[in-house]
Amino acid sequence: MSMDELTLVGRIAVWILPVIFAITVHEVAHGWVASQFGDNTAKSLGRLTLNPISHMDLVGTVIVPGVLLLLGGFIFGWAKPVPVNWHNLKNPKRDMIYVALAGPFANLLMAIGWGVVMKIGYMMGAQNEYFAMPLIYMGYAGIFINSVLMMLNLLPILPLDGGRVLAGLLPMRASIEFSKLERLGFPILVFIIVMGWLSKILGPPVYFLQTSIFKILGI
């Protein structure tokens, strides 16, 4: 599906809700799971809310997605990370795995949910095109952005969720040494993006997830 036929205003209208929900619910999921394992830091700071203003990061939530949208490129973004105090967790090393996986899992559920929205749009048919097309376009955008965020965050690079999972799975000594590399994580990610490798890395798994959702829902 191509969105080239949409005006800039149309593209913004289609993408804004999926992007906001994708990054907001992702962060809330981290905080909620952390609270289940004994850390109420996010809750005490009012971060367990779906109010996007509480999670917005000027660069990651507004500027980066906006610029990428204008350029017609690979759209992604991020919110302010929900604070997690691993000292409060019942079993810090193990529990951080579940806290880290909560975000990508939330994106998976949202991708499926947006797939249902897209399916409803198709079921409405051409006779209700005025209502159906926005649902189809927004559903597709929701599937795409959540698939990208899920796969991006599963990369085994700290401070991404995949890096947290890997740190939790490694033996203690190896985990400590790996965690020391966190300060290099962002420069590594920027280097991957600048070299044009990110789309090549994420392309296959994102395509697989999208096509799987389409197949399951009969889209």
PDB file of C-alpha atoms in Angstrom:
ATOM      1  CA  MET A   1       0.000   0.000   0.000  1.00  0.00           C
ATOM      2  CA  SER A   2       1.311   3.443  -0.944  1.00  0.00           C
ATOM      3  CA  MET A   3       0.506   6.681   0.860  1.00  0.00           C
ATOM      4  CA  ASP A   4       1.993   8.839  -1.894  1.00  0.00           C
ATOM      5  CA  GLU A   5      -1.494   9.796  -3.040  1.00  0.00           C
ATOM      6  CA  LEU A   6      -2.184  11.470   0.319  1.00  0.00           C
ATOM      7  CA  THR A   7      -1.465  15.147   0.951  1.00  0.00           C
ATOM      8  CA  LEU A   8       0.935  16.135   3.710  1.00  0.00           C
ATOM      9  CA  VAL A   9      -2.014  16.919   5.983  1.00  0.00           C
ATOM     10  CA  GLY A  10      -3.511  13.543   5.099  1.00  0.00           C
ATOM     11  CA  ARG A  11      -0.287  11.698   5.935  1.00  0.00           C
ATOM     12  CA  ILE A  12      -0.029  13.505   9.275  1.00  0.00           C
ATOM     13  CA  ALA A  13      -3.653  12.635  10.083  1.00  0.00           C
ATOM     14  CA  VAL A  14      -3.029   8.983   9.227  1.00  0.00           C
ATOM     15  CA  TRP A  15       0.231   8.611  11.158  1.00  0.00           C
ATOM     16  CA  ILE A  16      -0.239  10.751  14.275  1.00  0.00           C
ATOM     17  CA  LEU A  17      -2.424   8.388  16.338  1.00  0.00           C
ATOM     18  CA  PRO A  18      -0.522   5.178  15.488  1.00  0.00           C
ATOM     19  CA  VAL A  19       2.832   6.821  16.298  1.00  0.00           C
ATOM     20  CA  ILE A  20       1.638   8.362  19.582  1.00  0.00           C
ATOM     21  CA  PHE A  21       0.006   5.139  20.768  1.00  0.00           C
ATOM     22  CA  ALA A  22       2.951   3.003  19.654  1.00  0.00           C
ATOM     23  CA  ILE A  23       5.528   4.860  21.709  1.00  0.00           C
ATOM     24  CA  THR A  24       3.244   5.737  24.650  1.00  0.00           C
ATOM     25  CA  VAL A  25       1.836   2.261  25.292  1.00  0.00           C
ATOM     26  CA  HIS A  26       5.327   0.802  24.797  1.00  0.00           C
ATOM     27  CA  GLU A  27       6.657   2.870  27.711  1.00  0.00           C
ATOM     28  CA  VAL A  28       3.596   2.321  29.915  1.00  0.00           C
ATOM     29  CA  ALA A  29       4.015  -1.434  29.432  1.00  0.00           C
ATOM     30  CA  HIS A  30       7.567  -1.243  30.808  1.00  0.00           C
ATOM     31  CA  GLY A  31       6.411   0.666  33.878  1.00  0.00           C
ATOM     32  CA  TRP A  32       3.369  -1.524  34.505  1.00  0.00           C
ATOM     33  CA  VAL A  33       5.346  -4.778  34.381  1.00  0.00           C
ATOM     34  CA  ALA A  34       8.017  -3.253  36.623  1.00  0.00           C
ATOM     35  CA  SER A  35       5.296  -2.419  39.160  1.00  0.00           C
ATOM     36  CA  GLN A  36       4.154  -6.055  39.112  1.00  0.00           C
ATOM     37  CA  PHE A  37       7.665  -7.101  40.129  1.00  0.00           C
ATOM     38  CA  GLY A  38       7.978  -4.596  42.959  1.00  0.00           C
ATOM     39  CA  ASP A  39       9.191  -1.315  41.419  1.00  0.00           C
ATOM     40  CA  ASN A  40       6.658   1.513  41.624  1.00  0.00           C
ATOM     41  CA  THR A  41       9.029   4.243  40.402  1.00  0.00           C
ATOM     42  CA  ALA A  42       7.082   4.914  37.188  1.00  0.00           C
ATOM     43  CA  LYS A  43       3.771   4.852  39.053  1.00  0.00           C
ATOM     44  CA  SER A  44       4.969   7.311  41.705  1.00  0.00           C
ATOM     45  CA  LEU A  45       6.116   9.708  38.961  1.00  0.00           C
ATOM     46  CA  GLY A  46       2.758   9.557  37.166  1.00  0.00           C
ATOM     47  CA  ARG A  47       4.162   7.722  34.161  1.00  0.00           C
ATOM     48  CA  LEU A  48       1.635   4.873  34.164  1.00  0.00           C
ATOM     49  CA  THR A  49      -0.761   6.920  32.072  1.00  0.00           C
ATOM     50  CA  LEU A  50      -1.831   6.860  28.436  1.00  0.00           C
ATOM     51  CA  ASN A  51      -1.673  10.656  28.351  1.00  0.00           C
ATOM     52  CA  PRO A  52       0.953  11.135  25.602  1.00  0.00           C
ATOM     53  CA  ILE A  53       2.082  14.474  27.045  1.00  0.00           C
ATOM     54  CA  SER A  54       3.572  12.636  30.032  1.00  0.00           C
ATOM     55  CA  HIS A  55       5.757  10.557  27.712  1.00  0.00           C
ATOM     56  CA  MET A  56       6.575  12.967  24.902  1.00  0.00           C
ATOM     57  CA  ASP A  57      10.188  13.635  24.005  1.00  0.00           C
ATOM     58  CA  LEU A  58      10.597  16.730  21.812  1.00  0.00           C
ATOM     59  CA  VAL A  59      13.170  15.078  19.571  1.00  0.00           C
ATOM     60  CA  GLY A  60      11.978  11.458  19.510  1.00  0.00           C
ATOM     61  CA  THR A  61       8.216  12.008  19.583  1.00  0.00           C
ATOM     62  CA  VAL A  62       7.881  15.152  17.471  1.00  0.00           C
ATOM     63  CA  ILE A  63      10.942  16.192  15.470  1.00  0.00           C
ATOM     64  CA  VAL A  64      12.318  12.838  14.234  1.00  0.00           C
ATOM     65  CA  PRO A  65       8.963  11.302  13.164  1.00  0.00           C
ATOM     66  CA  GLY A  66       7.934  14.638  11.641  1.00  0.00           C
ATOM     67  CA  VAL A  67      11.105  15.028   9.585  1.00  0.00           C
ATOM     68  CA  LEU A  68      10.988  11.394   8.442  1.00  0.00           C
ATOM     69  CA  LEU A  69       7.347  11.845   7.465  1.00  0.00           C
ATOM     70  CA  LEU A  70       8.207  14.914   5.388  1.00  0.00           C
ATOM     71  CA  LEU A  71      11.071  13.059   3.725  1.00  0.00           C
ATOM     72  CA  GLY A  72       8.900  10.012   3.080  1.00  0.00           C
ATOM     73  CA  GLY A  73      11.481   7.778   4.730  1.00  0.00           C
ATOM     74  CA  PHE A  74      11.674   5.062   7.372  1.00  0.00           C
ATOM     75  CA  ILE A  75       9.366   6.377  10.112  1.00  0.00           C
ATOM     76  CA  PHE A  76      10.117   5.671  13.760  1.00  0.00           C
ATOM     77  CA  GLY A  77      10.393   7.579  17.012  1.00  0.00           C
ATOM     78  CA  TRP A  78      10.684   7.223  20.758  1.00  0.00           C
ATOM     79  CA  ALA A  79       9.295   8.597  23.991  1.00  0.00           C
ATOM     80  CA  LYS A  80      10.942   9.516  27.281  1.00  0.00           C
ATOM     81  CA  PRO A  81      12.024   6.198  28.822  1.00  0.00           C
ATOM     82  CA  VAL A  82       9.933   5.134  31.804  1.00  0.00           C
ATOM     83  CA  PRO A  83      12.251   5.063  34.841  1.00  0.00           C
ATOM     84  CA  VAL A  84      12.828   1.633  36.349  1.00  0.00           C
ATOM     85  CA  ASN A  85      14.810   1.152  39.562  1.00  0.00           C
ATOM     86  CA  TRP A  86      16.107  -2.383  39.251  1.00  0.00           C
ATOM     87  CA  HIS A  87      17.086  -2.380  42.953  1.00  0.00           C
ATOM     88  CA  ASN A  88      13.368  -2.536  43.802  1.00  0.00           C
ATOM     89  CA  LEU A  89      12.711  -5.616  41.687  1.00  0.00           C
ATOM     90  CA  LYS A  90      12.293  -8.927  43.499  1.00  0.00           C
ATOM     91  CA  ASN A  91      14.859 -10.665  41.301  1.00  0.00           C
ATOM     92  CA  PRO A  92      16.564  -7.796  39.411  1.00  0.00           C
ATOM     93  CA  LYS A  93      18.494  -9.786  36.803  1.00  0.00           C
ATOM     94  CA  ARG A  94      15.578 -12.031  35.894  1.00  0.00           C
ATOM     95  CA  ASP A  95      12.784  -9.484  36.287  1.00  0.00           C
ATOM     96  CA  MET A  96      14.486  -6.944  33.995  1.00  0.00           C
ATOM     97  CA  ILE A  97      14.034  -9.454  31.166  1.00  0.00           C
ATOM     98  CA  TYR A  98      10.267  -9.329  31.599  1.00  0.00           C
ATOM     99  CA  VAL A  99      10.280  -5.540  32.020  1.00  0.00           C
ATOM    100  CA  ALA A 100      12.314  -5.167  28.811  1.00  0.00           C
ATOM    101  CA  LEU A 101      10.132  -7.562  26.802  1.00  0.00           C
ATOM    102  CA  ALA A 102       6.940  -5.763  27.889  1.00  0.00           C
ATOM    103  CA  GLY A 103       7.490  -2.896  25.426  1.00  0.00           C
ATOM    104  CA  PRO A 104       7.999  -4.978  22.259  1.00  0.00           C
ATOM    105  CA  PHE A 105       5.152  -7.286  23.299  1.00  0.00           C
ATOM    106  CA  ALA A 106       2.867  -4.251  23.642  1.00  0.00           C
ATOM    107  CA  ASN A 107       3.880  -3.213  20.107  1.00  0.00           C
ATOM    108  CA  LEU A 108       3.010  -6.698  18.850  1.00  0.00           C
ATOM    109  CA  LEU A 109      -0.454  -6.502  20.383  1.00  0.00           C
ATOM    110  CA  MET A 110      -0.975  -3.016  18.946  1.00  0.00           C
ATOM    111  CA  ALA A 111       0.142  -4.158  15.490  1.00  0.00           C
ATOM    112  CA  ILE A 112      -2.494  -6.894  15.622  1.00  0.00           C
ATOM    113  CA  GLY A 113      -5.065  -4.398  16.907  1.00  0.00           C
ATOM    114  CA  TRP A 114      -4.375  -2.003  14.041  1.00  0.00           C
ATOM    115  CA  GLY A 115      -4.647  -4.980  11.700  1.00  0.00           C
ATOM    116  CA  VAL A 116      -8.189  -5.477  12.989  1.00  0.00           C
ATOM    117  CA  VAL A 117      -8.884  -1.787  12.286  1.00  0.00           C
ATOM    118  CA  MET A 118      -7.583  -2.262   8.745  1.00  0.00           C
ATOM    119  CA  LYS A 119      -9.734  -5.387   8.307  1.00  0.00           C
ATOM    120  CA  ILE A 120     -12.826  -3.464   9.421  1.00  0.00           C
ATOM    121  CA  GLY A 121     -12.035  -0.818   6.808  1.00  0.00           C
ATOM    122  CA  TYR A 122     -11.921  -3.418   4.059  1.00  0.00           C
ATOM    123  CA  MET A 123     -15.127  -5.046   5.315  1.00  0.00           C
ATOM    124  CA  MET A 124     -16.950  -1.714   5.097  1.00  0.00           C
ATOM    125  CA  GLY A 125     -16.351  -1.803   1.345  1.00  0.00           C
ATOM    126  CA  ALA A 126     -16.399   0.797  -1.409  1.00  0.00           C
ATOM    127  CA  GLN A 127     -19.914   1.930  -0.553  1.00  0.00           C
ATOM    128  CA  ASN A 128     -18.561   3.402   2.688  1.00  0.00           C
ATOM    129  CA  GLU A 129     -15.265   4.638   1.234  1.00  0.00           C
ATOM    130  CA  TYR A 130     -15.395   7.921   3.158  1.00  0.00           C
ATOM    131  CA  PHE A 131     -15.094   5.986   6.436  1.00  0.00           C
ATOM    132  CA  ALA A 132     -13.320   2.880   5.180  1.00  0.00           C
ATOM    133  CA  MET A 133     -10.225   4.468   3.622  1.00  0.00           C
ATOM    134  CA  PRO A 134      -9.093   6.328   6.767  1.00  0.00           C
ATOM    135  CA  LEU A 135      -9.371   3.057   8.708  1.00  0.00           C
ATOM    136  CA  ILE A 136      -7.390   1.176   6.066  1.00  0.00           C
ATOM    137  CA  TYR A 137      -4.620   3.761   5.861  1.00  0.00           C
ATOM    138  CA  MET A 138      -4.427   4.249   9.642  1.00  0.00           C
ATOM    139  CA  GLY A 139      -4.514   0.502  10.230  1.00  0.00           C
ATOM    140  CA  TYR A 140      -1.632   0.000   7.827  1.00  0.00           C
ATOM    141  CA  ALA A 141       0.350   2.805   9.476  1.00  0.00           C
ATOM    142  CA  GLY A 142      -0.300   1.243  12.888  1.00  0.00           C
ATOM    143  CA  ILE A 143       0.890  -2.169  11.767  1.00  0.00           C
ATOM    144  CA  PHE A 144       4.011  -0.685  10.207  1.00  0.00           C
ATOM    145  CA  ILE A 145       5.140   1.609  13.033  1.00  0.00           C
ATOM    146  CA  ASN A 146       4.526  -1.024  15.713  1.00  0.00           C
ATOM    147  CA  SER A 147       6.346  -3.680  13.689  1.00  0.00           C
ATOM    148  CA  VAL A 148       9.320  -1.342  13.252  1.00  0.00           C
ATOM    149  CA  LEU A 149       9.424  -0.350  16.933  1.00  0.00           C
ATOM    150  CA  MET A 150       9.105  -3.948  18.052  1.00  0.00           C
ATOM    151  CA  MET A 151      11.968  -5.185  15.878  1.00  0.00           C
ATOM    152  CA  LEU A 152      14.108  -2.109  16.517  1.00  0.00           C
ATOM    153  CA  ASN A 153      13.839  -2.486  20.272  1.00  0.00           C
ATOM    154  CA  LEU A 154      14.666  -6.185  20.098  1.00  0.00           C
ATOM    155  CA  LEU A 155      18.109  -5.461  18.651  1.00  0.00           C
ATOM    156  CA  PRO A 156      20.680  -6.749  21.191  1.00  0.00           C
ATOM    157  CA  ILE A 157      22.166  -3.286  21.777  1.00  0.00           C
ATOM    158  CA  LEU A 158      22.015  -1.456  25.093  1.00  0.00           C
ATOM    159  CA  PRO A 159      20.018   0.533  26.067  1.00  0.00           C
ATOM    160  CA  LEU A 160      17.444  -1.036  23.711  1.00  0.00           C
ATOM    161  CA  ASP A 161      15.130  -3.681  25.145  1.00  0.00           C
ATOM    162  CA  GLY A 162      16.944  -6.456  23.315  1.00  0.00           C
ATOM    163  CA  GLY A 163      20.145  -5.408  25.039  1.00  0.00           C
ATOM    164  CA  ARG A 164      18.399  -5.561  28.434  1.00  0.00           C
ATOM    165  CA  VAL A 165      17.145  -9.049  27.638  1.00  0.00           C
ATOM    166  CA  LEU A 166      20.609 -10.202  26.577  1.00  0.00           C
ATOM    167  CA  ALA A 167      22.131  -8.728  29.745  1.00  0.00           C
ATOM    168  CA  GLY A 168      19.606 -10.670  31.804  1.00  0.00           C
ATOM    169  CA  LEU A 169      20.289 -13.936  30.005  1.00  0.00           C
ATOM    170  CA  LEU A 170      24.091 -13.785  30.166  1.00  0.00           C
ATOM    171  CA  PRO A 171      26.027 -15.222  33.138  1.00  0.00           C
ATOM    172  CA  MET A 172      26.612 -12.592  35.820  1.00  0.00           C
ATOM    173  CA  ARG A 173      30.218 -11.734  34.952  1.00  0.00           C
ATOM    174  CA  ALA A 174      29.503 -11.560  31.205  1.00  0.00           C
ATOM    175  CA  SER A 175      26.369  -9.506  31.931  1.00  0.00           C
ATOM    176  CA  ILE A 176      28.382  -6.953  33.928  1.00  0.00           C
ATOM    177  CA  GLU A 177      30.960  -6.614  31.153  1.00  0.00           C
ATOM    178  CA  PHE A 178      28.236  -6.302  28.504  1.00  0.00           C
ATOM    179  CA  SER A 179      26.440  -3.620  30.535  1.00  0.00           C
ATOM    180  CA  LYS A 180      29.598  -1.495  30.443  1.00  0.00           C
ATOM    181  CA  LEU A 181      29.033  -1.112  26.696  1.00  0.00           C
ATOM    182  CA  GLU A 182      25.771   0.802  27.205  1.00  0.00           C
ATOM    183  CA  ARG A 183      27.479   4.187  26.721  1.00  0.00           C
ATOM    184  CA  LEU A 184      28.388   3.025  23.193  1.00  0.00           C
ATOM    185  CA  GLY A 185      24.872   1.915  22.341  1.00  0.00           C
ATOM    186  CA  PHE A 186      23.521   5.176  20.938  1.00  0.00           C
ATOM    187  CA  PRO A 187      26.631   5.929  18.826  1.00  0.00           C
ATOM    188  CA  ILE A 188      26.447   2.382  17.438  1.00  0.00           C
ATOM    189  CA  LEU A 189      22.776   2.842  16.542  1.00  0.00           C
ATOM    190  CA  VAL A 190      23.469   6.208  14.894  1.00  0.00           C
ATOM    191  CA  PHE A 191      26.312   4.629  12.907  1.00  0.00           C
ATOM    192  CA  ILE A 192      23.992   1.842  11.729  1.00  0.00           C
ATOM    193  CA  ILE A 193      21.410   4.403  10.618  1.00  0.00           C
ATOM    194  CA  VAL A 194      23.952   6.640   8.856  1.00  0.00           C
ATOM    195  CA  MET A 195      25.406   3.651   7.000  1.00  0.00           C
ATOM    196  CA  GLY A 196      21.926   2.733   5.779  1.00  0.00           C
ATOM    197  CA  TRP A 197      22.015  -0.645   7.473  1.00  0.00           C
ATOM    198  CA  LEU A 198      18.977  -0.206   9.715  1.00  0.00           C
ATOM    199  CA  SER A 199      16.395  -0.789   6.985  1.00  0.00           C
ATOM    200  CA  LYS A 200      18.354  -3.824   5.783  1.00  0.00           C
ATOM    201  CA  ILE A 201      18.469  -5.271   9.288  1.00  0.00           C
ATOM    202  CA  LEU A 202      14.848  -4.539  10.177  1.00  0.00           C
ATOM    203  CA  GLY A 203      13.349  -5.030   6.711  1.00  0.00           C
ATOM    204  CA  PRO A 204      13.045  -8.845   6.679  1.00  0.00           C
ATOM    205  CA  PRO A 205      11.586  -9.304  10.203  1.00  0.00           C
ATOM    206  CA  VAL A 206       9.251  -6.313   9.792  1.00  0.00           C
ATOM    207  CA  TYR A 207       8.039  -7.682   6.450  1.00  0.00           C
ATOM    208  CA  PHE A 208       7.543 -11.129   7.988  1.00  0.00           C
ATOM    209  CA  LEU A 209       5.491  -9.731  10.881  1.00  0.00           C
ATOM    210  CA  GLN A 210       3.366  -7.547   8.610  1.00  0.00           C
ATOM    211  CA  THR A 211       2.612 -10.315   6.137  1.00  0.00           C
ATOM    212  CA  SER A 212       1.856 -12.713   8.998  1.00  0.00           C
ATOM    213  CA  ILE A 213      -0.727 -10.287  10.415  1.00  0.00           C
ATOM    214  CA  PHE A 214      -2.252  -9.793   6.952  1.00  0.00           C
ATOM    215  CA  LYS A 215      -2.455 -13.555   6.455  1.00  0.00           C
ATOM    216  CA  ILE A 216      -3.961 -14.280   9.878  1.00  0.00           C
ATOM    217  CA  LEU A 217      -6.595 -11.564   9.475  1.00  0.00           C
ATOM    218  CA  GLY A 218      -7.258 -12.351   5.815  1.00  0.00           C
ATOM    219  CA  ILE A 219      -6.313  -8.907   4.572  1.00  0.00           C
TER     220      ILE A 219
END
